Amino acid sequence: MAVGVLALQGSFNEHIAALRRLGVKGVEIRKPEQLQGVSSLIIPGGESTTMAKLAEFHNLFPALREFVKMGKPVWGTCAGLIFLADKVTGQKAGGQDLIGGLDCTVHRNFFGSQIQSFEADLSVPVLASKEGGPDTFHGVFIRAPAVLEVGPEVEVLADYPVPSDKLMDQAQEENKGSEKKVIVAVRQGNLLGTAFHPELTVDSRWHTYFLKMASEIEGGASNSIVAVEGGDLTFDQQPKNDLPIFQ
Ligand SMILES: NC(=O)CC[C@H](N)C(=O)O
């Protein structure tokens, strides 16, 4: 079955393009019943409060929570990571609905406002050992969240040593004199979360990691992921020419 991409708001087109570069069909999901036609799901970045309102409007939360509970593979990027977290800090007044499932606390705008967005090379040993390529991944952080705490079942896949000028006032206060390392990529069973935007870079390794994770979880069941053209390409062989994205 194809990979669903929650298409309410945010960078769903970019995820679909990233999947297409790997020969995988991404299906836009806007209604609860459409989740029945996909075996895994990507929740893109965007603005989580707005996305939550739209998800509420389309009555998507019960079906999304069920999808996660059934153990189906779900990857949340940025706002998507916020959606998957069990606990979120820094929410707008009144809070927002979450899907939950990922045993962690996420700060919604950890790095500050939109103008504090940045790019940074992240150390990604687990990704490099599984997908090949360099030990670093170029992370695009757009008004990004960060994971502050994780439960025992959560595997940390990448963290980021935050320069003190990137800490928000409150965090600066809390971490005076010490370098704060925050977690920016995690996995817990069927759930993957990244605080940055892999769909905006030419490096496809987070997408191939997720596709392989999904086909492992599905136990090699007959699905398009394992058979896709390009699915077995190594990092150096992956096509790098379809650009809505940063080099
Ligand atoms: N690029 C992003 O997805 C930003 C997410 C944003 N911090 C939020 O609250 O939703």
mmCIF file of C-alpha atoms in Angstrom, residues 113-221:
data_model
loop_
_atom_site.group_PDB
_atom_site.id
_atom_site.type_symbol
_atom_site.label_atom_id
_atom_site.label_comp_id
_atom_site.label_asym_id
_atom_site.label_seq_id
_atom_site.Cartn_x
_atom_site.Cartn_y
_atom_site.Cartn_z
ATOM 1 C CA SER A 113 10.101 32.734 16.187
ATOM 2 C CA GLN A 114 10.133 32.397 12.409
ATOM 3 C CA ILE A 115 13.106 34.772 12.014
ATOM 4 C CA GLN A 116 15.178 32.530 14.280
ATOM 5 C CA SER A 117 14.885 29.717 11.740
ATOM 6 C CA PHE A 118 18.260 28.269 10.755
ATOM 7 C CA GLU A 119 20.136 25.421 9.087
ATOM 8 C CA ALA A 120 22.708 23.233 10.819
ATOM 9 C CA ASP A 121 24.683 20.064 10.122
ATOM 10 C CA LEU A 122 23.574 17.421 12.572
ATOM 11 C CA SER A 123 25.499 14.382 13.629
ATOM 12 C CA VAL A 124 23.408 11.357 12.565
ATOM 13 C CA PRO A 125 25.378 8.168 13.306
ATOM 14 C CA VAL A 126 22.344 5.852 13.318
ATOM 15 C CA LEU A 127 21.059 7.204 10.020
ATOM 16 C CA ALA A 128 24.507 6.952 8.402
ATOM 17 C CA SER A 129 24.999 3.396 9.602
ATOM 18 C CA LYS A 130 21.615 2.342 8.196
ATOM 19 C CA GLU A 131 21.428 4.420 5.028
ATOM 20 C CA GLY A 132 25.089 5.104 4.214
ATOM 21 C CA GLY A 133 26.376 8.535 3.233
ATOM 22 C CA PRO A 134 27.994 11.139 5.451
ATOM 23 C CA ASP A 135 27.809 11.157 9.246
ATOM 24 C CA THR A 136 26.035 14.486 9.157
ATOM 25 C CA PHE A 137 22.649 15.577 7.847
ATOM 26 C CA HIS A 138 21.828 19.134 6.855
ATOM 27 C CA GLY A 139 18.892 20.062 9.075
ATOM 28 C CA VAL A 140 16.514 22.846 8.055
ATOM 29 C CA PHE A 141 14.874 24.211 11.213
ATOM 30 C CA ILE A 142 11.871 26.450 10.598
ATOM 31 C CA ARG A 143 10.397 27.876 13.790
ATOM 32 C CA ALA A 144 11.320 24.466 15.005
ATOM 33 C CA PRO A 145 10.328 22.486 18.053
ATOM 34 C CA ALA A 146 12.796 20.445 20.127
ATOM 35 C CA VAL A 147 12.410 17.374 22.283
ATOM 36 C CA LEU A 148 13.161 18.215 25.917
ATOM 37 C CA GLU A 149 12.629 14.841 27.574
ATOM 38 C CA VAL A 150 12.178 11.282 26.383
ATOM 39 C CA GLY A 151 10.824 8.143 28.020
ATOM 40 C CA PRO A 152 12.786 4.878 28.304
ATOM 41 C CA GLU A 153 11.405 3.385 25.087
ATOM 42 C CA VAL A 154 12.525 6.287 22.925
ATOM 43 C CA GLU A 155 15.683 6.009 20.842
ATOM 44 C CA VAL A 156 17.472 9.316 20.269
ATOM 45 C CA LEU A 157 18.605 9.525 16.637
ATOM 46 C CA ALA A 158 20.027 13.045 16.624
ATOM 47 C CA ASP A 159 20.634 15.872 19.018
ATOM 48 C CA TYR A 160 21.848 19.398 18.576
ATOM 49 C CA PRO A 161 24.169 21.380 20.856
ATOM 50 C CA VAL A 162 22.365 24.689 20.959
ATOM 51 C CA PRO A 163 24.530 27.818 20.795
ATOM 52 C CA SER A 164 23.337 30.084 23.610
ATOM 53 C CA ASP A 165 22.251 32.822 21.149
ATOM 54 C CA LYS A 166 19.723 30.386 19.695
ATOM 55 C CA LEU A 167 18.038 29.747 23.008
ATOM 56 C CA MET A 168 14.868 31.630 23.675
ATOM 57 C CA ASP A 169 14.865 34.066 26.585
ATOM 58 C CA GLN A 170 13.240 31.622 28.938
ATOM 59 C CA ALA A 171 15.529 28.746 27.951
ATOM 60 C CA GLN A 172 18.531 31.086 28.139
ATOM 61 C CA GLU A 173 17.551 31.862 31.699
ATOM 62 C CA GLU A 174 17.102 28.183 32.557
ATOM 63 C CA ASN A 175 20.427 27.121 31.033
ATOM 64 C CA LYS A 176 22.732 29.961 32.017
ATOM 65 C CA GLY A 177 26.372 29.035 31.672
ATOM 66 C CA SER A 178 25.776 25.544 30.344
ATOM 67 C CA GLU A 179 25.542 24.272 26.809
ATOM 68 C CA LYS A 180 22.107 22.888 26.187
ATOM 69 C CA LYS A 181 21.847 19.842 23.975
ATOM 70 C CA VAL A 182 18.383 19.213 22.674
ATOM 71 C CA ILE A 183 17.047 16.163 20.940
ATOM 72 C CA VAL A 184 15.916 16.704 17.351
ATOM 73 C CA ALA A 185 15.213 13.193 16.014
ATOM 74 C CA VAL A 186 13.668 10.239 17.832
ATOM 75 C CA ARG A 187 12.161 6.840 17.226
ATOM 76 C CA GLN A 188 9.846 4.796 19.410
ATOM 77 C CA GLY A 189 8.707 1.585 17.766
ATOM 78 C CA ASN A 190 6.393 2.551 14.926
ATOM 79 C CA LEU A 191 6.874 6.282 15.480
ATOM 80 C CA LEU A 192 9.577 8.509 14.024
ATOM 81 C CA GLY A 193 9.904 12.215 14.795
ATOM 82 C CA THR A 194 12.214 14.895 13.416
ATOM 83 C CA ALA A 195 12.219 18.532 14.527
ATOM 84 C CA PHE A 196 13.636 19.655 11.173
ATOM 85 C CA HIS A 197 12.487 19.353 7.547
ATOM 86 C CA PRO A 198 14.162 16.509 5.591
ATOM 87 C CA GLU A 199 11.688 17.017 2.731
ATOM 88 C CA LEU A 200 13.403 20.357 1.989
ATOM 89 C CA THR A 201 16.840 18.886 1.335
ATOM 90 C CA VAL A 202 18.214 16.712 -1.452
ATOM 91 C CA ASP A 203 19.440 14.126 1.042
ATOM 92 C CA SER A 204 16.741 11.420 1.004
ATOM 93 C CA ARG A 205 18.073 9.334 3.854
ATOM 94 C CA TRP A 206 15.330 10.113 6.404
ATOM 95 C CA HIS A 207 12.748 9.164 3.791
ATOM 96 C CA THR A 208 14.524 5.903 2.953
ATOM 97 C CA TYR A 209 14.963 5.232 6.707
ATOM 98 C CA PHE A 210 11.211 5.675 7.221
ATOM 99 C CA LEU A 211 10.294 3.548 4.204
ATOM 100 C CA LYS A 212 12.526 0.717 5.414
ATOM 101 C CA MET A 213 11.213 1.064 8.965
ATOM 102 C CA ALA A 214 7.687 0.860 7.556
ATOM 103 C CA SER A 215 8.369 -2.221 5.482
ATOM 104 C CA GLU A 216 10.061 -3.906 8.473
ATOM 105 C CA ILE A 217 7.024 -3.161 10.649
ATOM 106 C CA GLU A 218 4.722 -4.449 7.942
ATOM 107 C CA GLY A 219 6.826 -7.606 7.996
ATOM 108 C CA GLY A 220 7.656 -7.487 4.312
ATOM 109 C CA ALA A 221 3.934 -7.739 3.531
#
